[in-house]
Amino acid sequence: MDRHTPQSQVHASAIVDDGAVLGPGTRVWHFAHVCAGARIGAGCSLGQNVFVGNDVRIGDRVKIQNNVSVYDAVTLEDDVFCGPSMVFTNVHNPRAAVERKNEYRRTLVRRGATLGANATIVCGVTVGEYAFIGAGAVVTRDVPAFALMAGVPARHIGWMSRYGERLPLRIGGHGEARCPHTDDLYLLQDGVCMLVPGAGSGASQP
């Protein structure tokens, strides 16, 4: 890092426009560009060649890997991971000759979700807490909390723990399973997966 402030660290080749807010401990790496209206929380990492638009809100401890553009109308909650070269959109039917800046569709990525390398999040969806989007998947609809998604278009193929371990649960119906790493207990009820508070060791939780 070549440029330092009390709140954040910005590489000399990066551009942070006047008015942008970077939380304490946030790092902005080579050739990144953060626009004036962006609001970024504490302890984040923005990799090489990352772009963050004006109407973007990013929570704490978010990791955005190289070559990701976070366009206007995208919100990332705390602890979200964006893999290398994954893609956000904000217009559903773009044309070069048609102005659609007033038609942006909002995208919300909830706490702890993982968006794998080269995944695409089509605008207007919500990705649930701790969901896991596999590399190269194309998400076209809302994703449930803890869901594992893969393919084009993305299909729901399983469930993941907060720690990022696959849970031995069916897609639908009822059941229970423990994270093999933390021993936390997860319940599946009518196709909805949820963490049972206080029912595991919580060891090494993110």
mmCIF file of N, CA and C in Angstrom, residues 16-129:
data_model
loop_
_atom_site.group_PDB
_atom_site.id
_atom_site.type_symbol
_atom_site.label_atom_id
_atom_site.label_comp_id
_atom_site.label_asym_id
_atom_site.label_seq_id
_atom_site.Cartn_x
_atom_site.Cartn_y
_atom_site.Cartn_z
ATOM 1 N N VAL A 16 -10.089 6.859 -5.522
ATOM 2 C CA VAL A 16 -11.241 6.960 -4.629
ATOM 3 C C VAL A 16 -11.760 8.382 -4.756
ATOM 4 N N ASP A 17 -12.905 8.546 -5.382
ATOM 5 C CA ASP A 17 -13.436 9.883 -5.636
ATOM 6 C C ASP A 17 -13.813 10.583 -4.339
ATOM 7 N N ASP A 18 -13.684 11.911 -4.346
ATOM 8 C CA ASP A 18 -14.077 12.710 -3.191
ATOM 9 C C ASP A 18 -15.539 12.439 -2.851
ATOM 10 N N GLY A 19 -15.809 12.203 -1.580
ATOM 11 C CA GLY A 19 -17.161 11.918 -1.123
ATOM 12 C C GLY A 19 -17.403 10.461 -0.812
ATOM 13 N N ALA A 20 -16.599 9.568 -1.366
ATOM 14 C CA ALA A 20 -16.735 8.146 -1.040
ATOM 15 C C ALA A 20 -16.366 7.910 0.416
ATOM 16 N N VAL A 21 -17.024 6.961 1.050
ATOM 17 C CA VAL A 21 -16.760 6.640 2.453
ATOM 18 C C VAL A 21 -16.158 5.243 2.535
ATOM 19 N N LEU A 22 -14.964 5.159 3.140
ATOM 20 C CA LEU A 22 -14.297 3.882 3.386
ATOM 21 C C LEU A 22 -14.174 3.685 4.884
ATOM 22 N N GLY A 23 -14.630 2.560 5.401
ATOM 23 C CA GLY A 23 -14.565 2.296 6.830
ATOM 24 C C GLY A 23 -13.159 1.974 7.294
ATOM 25 N N PRO A 24 -12.944 1.988 8.603
ATOM 26 C CA PRO A 24 -11.627 1.695 9.177
ATOM 27 C C PRO A 24 -11.110 0.329 8.739
ATOM 28 N N GLY A 25 -9.845 0.286 8.368
ATOM 29 C CA GLY A 25 -9.214 -0.971 8.020
ATOM 30 C C GLY A 25 -9.506 -1.491 6.634
ATOM 31 N N THR A 26 -10.295 -0.767 5.856
ATOM 32 C CA THR A 26 -10.591 -1.192 4.487
ATOM 33 C C THR A 26 -9.395 -0.929 3.582
ATOM 34 N N ARG A 27 -9.124 -1.880 2.691
ATOM 35 C CA ARG A 27 -7.987 -1.778 1.779
ATOM 36 C C ARG A 27 -8.481 -1.783 0.334
ATOM 37 N N VAL A 28 -7.929 -0.867 -0.447
ATOM 38 C CA VAL A 28 -8.284 -0.729 -1.860
ATOM 39 C C VAL A 28 -7.013 -0.939 -2.671
ATOM 40 N N TRP A 29 -7.003 -1.982 -3.507
ATOM 41 C CA TRP A 29 -5.769 -2.392 -4.170
ATOM 42 C C TRP A 29 -5.630 -1.788 -5.559
ATOM 43 N N HIS A 30 -4.631 -2.258 -6.303
ATOM 44 C CA HIS A 30 -4.174 -1.673 -7.558
ATOM 45 C C HIS A 30 -5.315 -1.423 -8.549
ATOM 46 N N PHE A 31 -5.346 -0.215 -9.105
ATOM 47 C CA PHE A 31 -6.203 0.154 -10.235
ATOM 48 C C PHE A 31 -7.699 0.051 -9.938
ATOM 49 N N ALA A 32 -8.069 -0.011 -8.678
ATOM 50 C CA ALA A 32 -9.494 0.006 -8.320
ATOM 51 C C ALA A 32 -10.041 1.424 -8.451
ATOM 52 N N HIS A 33 -11.360 1.538 -8.588
ATOM 53 C CA HIS A 33 -12.024 2.846 -8.671
ATOM 54 C C HIS A 33 -13.293 2.803 -7.824
ATOM 55 N N VAL A 34 -13.351 3.681 -6.826
ATOM 56 C CA VAL A 34 -14.517 3.804 -5.954
ATOM 57 C C VAL A 34 -15.157 5.156 -6.229
ATOM 58 N N CYS A 35 -16.412 5.162 -6.666
ATOM 59 C CA CYS A 35 -17.089 6.408 -7.030
ATOM 60 C C CYS A 35 -17.551 7.182 -5.797
ATOM 61 N N ALA A 36 -17.881 8.449 -6.014
ATOM 62 C CA ALA A 36 -18.095 9.401 -4.919
ATOM 63 C C ALA A 36 -19.217 8.999 -3.975
ATOM 64 N N GLY A 37 -20.275 8.399 -4.487
ATOM 65 C CA GLY A 37 -21.419 8.088 -3.643
ATOM 66 C C GLY A 37 -21.345 6.766 -2.921
ATOM 67 N N ALA A 38 -20.295 5.996 -3.143
ATOM 68 C CA ALA A 38 -20.185 4.659 -2.548
ATOM 69 C C ALA A 38 -19.990 4.736 -1.042
ATOM 70 N N ARG A 39 -20.564 3.783 -0.339
ATOM 71 C CA ARG A 39 -20.399 3.676 1.116
ATOM 72 C C ARG A 39 -19.910 2.262 1.423
ATOM 73 N N ILE A 40 -18.693 2.172 1.949
ATOM 74 C CA ILE A 40 -18.041 0.887 2.186
ATOM 75 C C ILE A 40 -17.687 0.784 3.660
ATOM 76 N N GLY A 41 -17.999 -0.338 4.278
ATOM 77 C CA GLY A 41 -17.816 -0.519 5.711
ATOM 78 C C GLY A 41 -16.382 -0.795 6.113
ATOM 79 N N ALA A 42 -16.226 -1.302 7.328
ATOM 80 C CA ALA A 42 -14.908 -1.527 7.929
ATOM 81 C C ALA A 42 -14.344 -2.888 7.538
ATOM 82 N N GLY A 43 -13.013 -2.954 7.458
ATOM 83 C CA GLY A 43 -12.337 -4.227 7.277
ATOM 84 C C GLY A 43 -12.571 -4.905 5.953
ATOM 85 N N CYS A 44 -12.916 -4.145 4.919
ATOM 86 C CA CYS A 44 -13.161 -4.723 3.597
ATOM 87 C C CYS A 44 -11.872 -4.801 2.785
ATOM 88 N N SER A 45 -11.884 -5.635 1.752
ATOM 89 C CA SER A 45 -10.773 -5.724 0.811
ATOM 90 C C SER A 45 -11.317 -5.644 -0.604
ATOM 91 N N LEU A 46 -10.852 -4.640 -1.363
ATOM 92 C CA LEU A 46 -11.233 -4.466 -2.762
ATOM 93 C C LEU A 46 -10.011 -4.783 -3.610
ATOM 94 N N GLY A 47 -10.073 -5.860 -4.386
ATOM 95 C CA GLY A 47 -8.920 -6.335 -5.131
ATOM 96 C C GLY A 47 -8.584 -5.489 -6.342
ATOM 97 N N GLN A 48 -7.602 -5.972 -7.079
ATOM 98 C CA GLN A 48 -7.125 -5.264 -8.262
ATOM 99 C C GLN A 48 -8.236 -5.101 -9.290
ATOM 100 N N ASN A 49 -8.358 -3.872 -9.836
ATOM 101 C CA ASN A 49 -9.288 -3.575 -10.926
ATOM 102 C C ASN A 49 -10.753 -3.715 -10.518
ATOM 103 N N VAL A 50 -11.053 -3.492 -9.253
ATOM 104 C CA VAL A 50 -12.446 -3.487 -8.786
ATOM 105 C C VAL A 50 -13.056 -2.112 -9.033
ATOM 106 N N PHE A 51 -14.307 -2.086 -9.474
ATOM 107 C CA PHE A 51 -15.066 -0.844 -9.649
ATOM 108 C C PHE A 51 -16.267 -0.871 -8.718
ATOM 109 N N VAL A 52 -16.499 0.252 -8.008
ATOM 110 C CA VAL A 52 -17.652 0.386 -7.113
ATOM 111 C C VAL A 52 -18.414 1.643 -7.511
ATOM 112 N N GLY A 53 -19.679 1.492 -7.896
ATOM 113 C CA GLY A 53 -20.477 2.607 -8.377
ATOM 114 C C GLY A 53 -20.960 3.537 -7.279
ATOM 115 N N ASN A 54 -21.652 4.603 -7.689
ATOM 116 C CA ASN A 54 -22.133 5.621 -6.755
ATOM 117 C C ASN A 54 -23.207 5.096 -5.812
ATOM 118 N N ASP A 55 -24.194 4.426 -6.362
ATOM 119 C CA ASP A 55 -25.336 3.960 -5.565
ATOM 120 C C ASP A 55 -25.080 2.528 -5.104
ATOM 121 N N VAL A 56 -23.994 2.362 -4.337
ATOM 122 C CA VAL A 56 -23.595 1.045 -3.843
ATOM 123 C C VAL A 56 -23.365 1.126 -2.347
ATOM 124 N N ARG A 57 -23.872 0.140 -1.639
ATOM 125 C CA ARG A 57 -23.639 0.050 -0.195
ATOM 126 C C ARG A 57 -22.988 -1.299 0.099
ATOM 127 N N ILE A 58 -21.858 -1.252 0.800
ATOM 128 C CA ILE A 58 -21.094 -2.452 1.124
ATOM 129 C C ILE A 58 -20.879 -2.483 2.627
ATOM 130 N N GLY A 59 -21.190 -3.604 3.263
ATOM 131 C CA GLY A 59 -21.076 -3.727 4.710
ATOM 132 C C GLY A 59 -19.654 -3.947 5.174
ATOM 133 N N ASP A 60 -19.510 -4.495 6.364
ATOM 134 C CA ASP A 60 -18.198 -4.735 6.968
ATOM 135 C C ASP A 60 -17.631 -6.090 6.535
ATOM 136 N N ARG A 61 -16.305 -6.150 6.477
ATOM 137 C CA ARG A 61 -15.561 -7.402 6.249
ATOM 138 C C ARG A 61 -15.927 -8.087 4.929
ATOM 139 N N VAL A 62 -16.272 -7.304 3.942
ATOM 140 C CA VAL A 62 -16.587 -7.832 2.616
ATOM 141 C C VAL A 62 -15.291 -7.997 1.818
ATOM 142 N N LYS A 63 -15.151 -9.122 1.122
ATOM 143 C CA LYS A 63 -13.990 -9.362 0.265
ATOM 144 C C LYS A 63 -14.446 -9.385 -1.190
ATOM 145 N N ILE A 64 -13.903 -8.465 -1.977
ATOM 146 C CA ILE A 64 -14.198 -8.408 -3.402
ATOM 147 C C ILE A 64 -12.895 -8.690 -4.140
ATOM 148 N N GLN A 65 -12.833 -9.819 -4.811
ATOM 149 C CA GLN A 65 -11.611 -10.234 -5.482
ATOM 150 C C GLN A 65 -11.410 -9.474 -6.793
ATOM 151 N N ASN A 66 -10.312 -9.746 -7.480
ATOM 152 C CA ASN A 66 -9.916 -8.982 -8.663
ATOM 153 C C ASN A 66 -10.986 -8.991 -9.760
ATOM 154 N N ASN A 67 -11.052 -7.850 -10.473
ATOM 155 C CA ASN A 67 -11.838 -7.729 -11.711
ATOM 156 C C ASN A 67 -13.341 -7.883 -11.495
ATOM 157 N N VAL A 68 -13.846 -7.293 -10.427
ATOM 158 C CA VAL A 68 -15.286 -7.292 -10.152
ATOM 159 C C VAL A 68 -15.801 -5.858 -10.214
ATOM 160 N N SER A 69 -16.911 -5.647 -10.928
ATOM 161 C CA SER A 69 -17.570 -4.344 -10.972
ATOM 162 C C SER A 69 -18.876 -4.423 -10.190
ATOM 163 N N VAL A 70 -18.975 -3.592 -9.148
ATOM 164 C CA VAL A 70 -20.189 -3.535 -8.331
ATOM 165 C C VAL A 70 -20.945 -2.290 -8.782
ATOM 166 N N TYR A 71 -21.940 -2.487 -9.625
ATOM 167 C CA TYR A 71 -22.619 -1.372 -10.261
ATOM 168 C C TYR A 71 -23.690 -0.765 -9.356
ATOM 169 N N ASP A 72 -24.186 0.416 -9.772
ATOM 170 C CA ASP A 72 -25.252 1.090 -9.040
ATOM 171 C C ASP A 72 -26.415 0.134 -8.775
ATOM 172 N N ALA A 73 -27.062 0.325 -7.628
ATOM 173 C CA ALA A 73 -28.244 -0.428 -7.188
ATOM 174 C C ALA A 73 -27.899 -1.794 -6.615
ATOM 175 N N VAL A 74 -26.624 -2.019 -6.270
ATOM 176 C CA VAL A 74 -26.212 -3.262 -5.618
ATOM 177 C C VAL A 74 -25.881 -2.985 -4.157
ATOM 178 N N THR A 75 -26.376 -3.832 -3.262
ATOM 179 C CA THR A 75 -26.049 -3.766 -1.839
ATOM 180 C C THR A 75 -25.457 -5.098 -1.402
ATOM 181 N N LEU A 76 -24.296 -5.028 -0.745
ATOM 182 C CA LEU A 76 -23.645 -6.205 -0.179
ATOM 183 C C LEU A 76 -23.627 -6.052 1.334
ATOM 184 N N GLU A 77 -24.257 -6.966 2.047
ATOM 185 C CA GLU A 77 -24.245 -6.910 3.504
ATOM 186 C C GLU A 77 -22.907 -7.407 4.052
ATOM 187 N N ASP A 78 -22.785 -7.470 5.369
ATOM 188 C CA ASP A 78 -21.528 -7.859 6.014
ATOM 189 C C ASP A 78 -21.072 -9.251 5.566
ATOM 190 N N ASP A 79 -19.740 -9.421 5.494
ATOM 191 C CA ASP A 79 -19.105 -10.737 5.313
ATOM 192 C C ASP A 79 -19.415 -11.415 3.985
ATOM 193 N N VAL A 80 -19.785 -10.651 2.981
ATOM 194 C CA VAL A 80 -20.009 -11.212 1.645
ATOM 195 C C VAL A 80 -18.660 -11.437 0.958
ATOM 196 N N PHE A 81 -18.562 -12.531 0.200
ATOM 197 C CA PHE A 81 -17.370 -12.828 -0.603
ATOM 198 C C PHE A 81 -17.750 -12.803 -2.077
ATOM 199 N N CYS A 82 -17.045 -11.979 -2.866
ATOM 200 C CA CYS A 82 -17.235 -11.910 -4.313
ATOM 201 C C CYS A 82 -15.990 -12.475 -4.984
ATOM 202 N N GLY A 83 -16.113 -13.614 -5.659
ATOM 203 C CA GLY A 83 -14.971 -14.266 -6.277
ATOM 204 C C GLY A 83 -14.466 -13.527 -7.505
ATOM 205 N N PRO A 84 -13.269 -13.885 -7.971
ATOM 206 C CA PRO A 84 -12.649 -13.189 -9.099
ATOM 207 C C PRO A 84 -13.539 -13.176 -10.340
ATOM 208 N N SER A 85 -13.671 -11.993 -10.928
ATOM 209 C CA SER A 85 -14.352 -11.812 -12.214
ATOM 210 C C SER A 85 -15.825 -12.189 -12.200
ATOM 211 N N MET A 86 -16.449 -12.279 -11.005
ATOM 212 C CA MET A 86 -17.901 -12.469 -10.997
ATOM 213 C C MET A 86 -18.559 -11.171 -11.451
ATOM 214 N N VAL A 87 -19.831 -11.265 -11.858
ATOM 215 C CA VAL A 87 -20.484 -10.162 -12.557
ATOM 216 C C VAL A 87 -21.812 -9.803 -11.899
ATOM 217 N N PHE A 88 -22.007 -8.495 -11.680
ATOM 218 C CA PHE A 88 -23.318 -7.950 -11.347
ATOM 219 C C PHE A 88 -23.864 -7.225 -12.575
ATOM 220 N N THR A 89 -25.196 -7.172 -12.693
ATOM 221 C CA THR A 89 -25.832 -6.324 -13.702
ATOM 222 C C THR A 89 -26.827 -5.417 -12.986
ATOM 223 N N ASN A 90 -27.310 -4.386 -13.674
ATOM 224 C CA ASN A 90 -28.352 -3.558 -13.060
ATOM 225 C C ASN A 90 -29.480 -3.183 -14.015
ATOM 226 N N VAL A 91 -29.391 -3.602 -15.263
ATOM 227 C CA VAL A 91 -30.464 -3.403 -16.241
ATOM 228 C C VAL A 91 -30.792 -4.762 -16.850
ATOM 229 N N HIS A 92 -32.080 -5.055 -16.952
ATOM 230 C CA HIS A 92 -32.487 -6.393 -17.402
ATOM 231 C C HIS A 92 -32.432 -6.536 -18.913
ATOM 232 N N ASN A 93 -32.660 -5.451 -19.645
ATOM 233 C CA ASN A 93 -32.716 -5.522 -21.110
ATOM 234 C C ASN A 93 -31.935 -4.367 -21.731
ATOM 235 N N PRO A 94 -30.603 -4.329 -21.573
ATOM 236 C CA PRO A 94 -29.814 -3.186 -22.030
ATOM 237 C C PRO A 94 -29.731 -3.085 -23.552
ATOM 238 N N ARG A 95 -29.735 -1.844 -24.028
ATOM 239 C CA ARG A 95 -29.433 -1.510 -25.415
ATOM 240 C C ARG A 95 -28.532 -0.280 -25.399
ATOM 241 N N ALA A 96 -27.538 -0.253 -26.258
ATOM 242 C CA ALA A 96 -26.629 0.890 -26.301
ATOM 243 C C ALA A 96 -27.364 2.177 -26.642
ATOM 244 N N ALA A 97 -28.391 2.092 -27.475
ATOM 245 C CA ALA A 97 -29.085 3.288 -27.947
ATOM 246 C C ALA A 97 -30.271 3.687 -27.078
ATOM 247 N N VAL A 98 -30.544 2.939 -25.998
ATOM 248 C CA VAL A 98 -31.703 3.228 -25.142
ATOM 249 C C VAL A 98 -31.215 3.592 -23.747
ATOM 250 N N GLU A 99 -31.611 4.764 -23.263
ATOM 251 C CA GLU A 99 -31.227 5.227 -21.924
ATOM 252 C C GLU A 99 -32.115 4.563 -20.876
ATOM 253 N N ARG A 100 -31.496 3.802 -19.958
ATOM 254 C CA ARG A 100 -32.288 3.083 -18.956
ATOM 255 C C ARG A 100 -31.762 3.313 -17.539
ATOM 256 N N LYS A 101 -31.161 4.475 -17.286
ATOM 257 C CA LYS A 101 -30.616 4.747 -15.954
ATOM 258 C C LYS A 101 -31.699 4.840 -14.889
ATOM 259 N N ASN A 102 -32.928 5.093 -15.293
ATOM 260 C CA ASN A 102 -34.032 5.148 -14.331
ATOM 261 C C ASN A 102 -34.734 3.801 -14.182
ATOM 262 N N GLU A 103 -34.169 2.765 -14.780
ATOM 263 C CA GLU A 103 -34.789 1.447 -14.740
ATOM 264 C C GLU A 103 -33.915 0.413 -14.038
ATOM 265 N N TYR A 104 -32.919 0.874 -13.277
ATOM 266 C CA TYR A 104 -32.053 -0.078 -12.580
ATOM 267 C C TYR A 104 -32.879 -0.957 -11.637
ATOM 268 N N ARG A 105 -32.567 -2.238 -11.622
ATOM 269 C CA ARG A 105 -33.219 -3.173 -10.700
ATOM 270 C C ARG A 105 -32.254 -3.491 -9.562
ATOM 271 N N ARG A 106 -32.729 -3.367 -8.344
ATOM 272 C CA ARG A 106 -31.858 -3.505 -7.176
ATOM 273 C C ARG A 106 -31.532 -4.970 -6.894
ATOM 274 N N THR A 107 -30.285 -5.171 -6.513
ATOM 275 C CA THR A 107 -29.790 -6.489 -6.130
ATOM 276 C C THR A 107 -29.299 -6.422 -4.694
ATOM 277 N N LEU A 108 -29.711 -7.394 -3.880
ATOM 278 C CA LEU A 108 -29.306 -7.456 -2.475
ATOM 279 C C LEU A 108 -28.626 -8.794 -2.217
ATOM 280 N N VAL A 109 -27.401 -8.732 -1.704
ATOM 281 C CA VAL A 109 -26.675 -9.931 -1.300
ATOM 282 C C VAL A 109 -26.562 -9.897 0.214
ATOM 283 N N ARG A 110 -27.203 -10.851 0.867
ATOM 284 C CA ARG A 110 -27.298 -10.812 2.321
ATOM 285 C C ARG A 110 -26.046 -11.371 2.994
ATOM 286 N N ARG A 111 -25.989 -11.144 4.277
ATOM 287 C CA ARG A 111 -24.822 -11.425 5.110
ATOM 288 C C ARG A 111 -24.232 -12.816 4.851
ATOM 289 N N GLY A 112 -22.910 -12.842 4.697
ATOM 290 C CA GLY A 112 -22.178 -14.092 4.661
ATOM 291 C C GLY A 112 -22.244 -14.877 3.371
ATOM 292 N N ALA A 113 -22.949 -14.375 2.360
ATOM 293 C CA ALA A 113 -23.082 -15.123 1.110
ATOM 294 C C ALA A 113 -21.757 -15.168 0.347
ATOM 295 N N THR A 114 -21.570 -16.234 -0.425
ATOM 296 C CA THR A 114 -20.407 -16.402 -1.296
ATOM 297 C C THR A 114 -20.870 -16.414 -2.747
ATOM 298 N N LEU A 115 -20.237 -15.580 -3.565
ATOM 299 C CA LEU A 115 -20.501 -15.534 -5.001
ATOM 300 C C LEU A 115 -19.235 -16.013 -5.700
ATOM 301 N N GLY A 116 -19.270 -17.193 -6.293
ATOM 302 C CA GLY A 116 -18.069 -17.829 -6.808
ATOM 303 C C GLY A 116 -17.479 -17.143 -8.025
ATOM 304 N N ALA A 117 -16.247 -17.520 -8.355
ATOM 305 C CA ALA A 117 -15.537 -16.952 -9.497
ATOM 306 C C ALA A 117 -16.360 -17.083 -10.773
ATOM 307 N N ASN A 118 -16.443 -15.970 -11.525
ATOM 308 C CA ASN A 118 -17.133 -15.927 -12.819
ATOM 309 C C ASN A 118 -18.640 -16.160 -12.732
ATOM 310 N N ALA A 119 -19.210 -16.163 -11.539
ATOM 311 C CA ALA A 119 -20.668 -16.231 -11.416
ATOM 312 C C ALA A 119 -21.283 -14.923 -11.909
ATOM 313 N N THR A 120 -22.525 -14.994 -12.361
ATOM 314 C CA THR A 120 -23.266 -13.810 -12.786
ATOM 315 C C THR A 120 -24.543 -13.704 -11.964
ATOM 316 N N ILE A 121 -24.775 -12.513 -11.405
ATOM 317 C CA ILE A 121 -25.997 -12.244 -10.649
ATOM 318 C C ILE A 121 -26.848 -11.306 -11.494
ATOM 319 N N VAL A 122 -27.886 -11.839 -12.119
ATOM 320 C CA VAL A 122 -28.770 -11.009 -12.926
ATOM 321 C C VAL A 122 -29.551 -10.089 -11.994
ATOM 322 N N CYS A 123 -29.684 -8.837 -12.377
ATOM 323 C CA CYS A 123 -30.214 -7.807 -11.477
ATOM 324 C C CYS A 123 -31.637 -8.110 -11.015
ATOM 325 N N GLY A 124 -31.970 -7.542 -9.847
ATOM 326 C CA GLY A 124 -33.317 -7.649 -9.310
ATOM 327 C C GLY A 124 -33.552 -8.816 -8.382
ATOM 328 N N VAL A 125 -32.489 -9.521 -7.978
ATOM 329 C CA VAL A 125 -32.657 -10.683 -7.111
ATOM 330 C C VAL A 125 -32.083 -10.411 -5.724
ATOM 331 N N THR A 126 -32.488 -11.260 -4.778
ATOM 332 C CA THR A 126 -31.904 -11.273 -3.437
ATOM 333 C C THR A 126 -31.220 -12.616 -3.233
ATOM 334 N N VAL A 127 -29.960 -12.561 -2.828
ATOM 335 C CA VAL A 127 -29.205 -13.764 -2.478
ATOM 336 C C VAL A 127 -29.221 -13.872 -0.960
ATOM 337 N N GLY A 128 -29.755 -14.965 -0.432
ATOM 338 C CA GLY A 128 -29.985 -15.099 1.001
ATOM 339 C C GLY A 128 -28.717 -15.242 1.823
ATOM 340 N N GLU A 129 -28.872 -15.106 3.142
ATOM 341 C CA GLU A 129 -27.749 -15.216 4.070
ATOM 342 C C GLU A 129 -27.008 -16.540 3.893
#
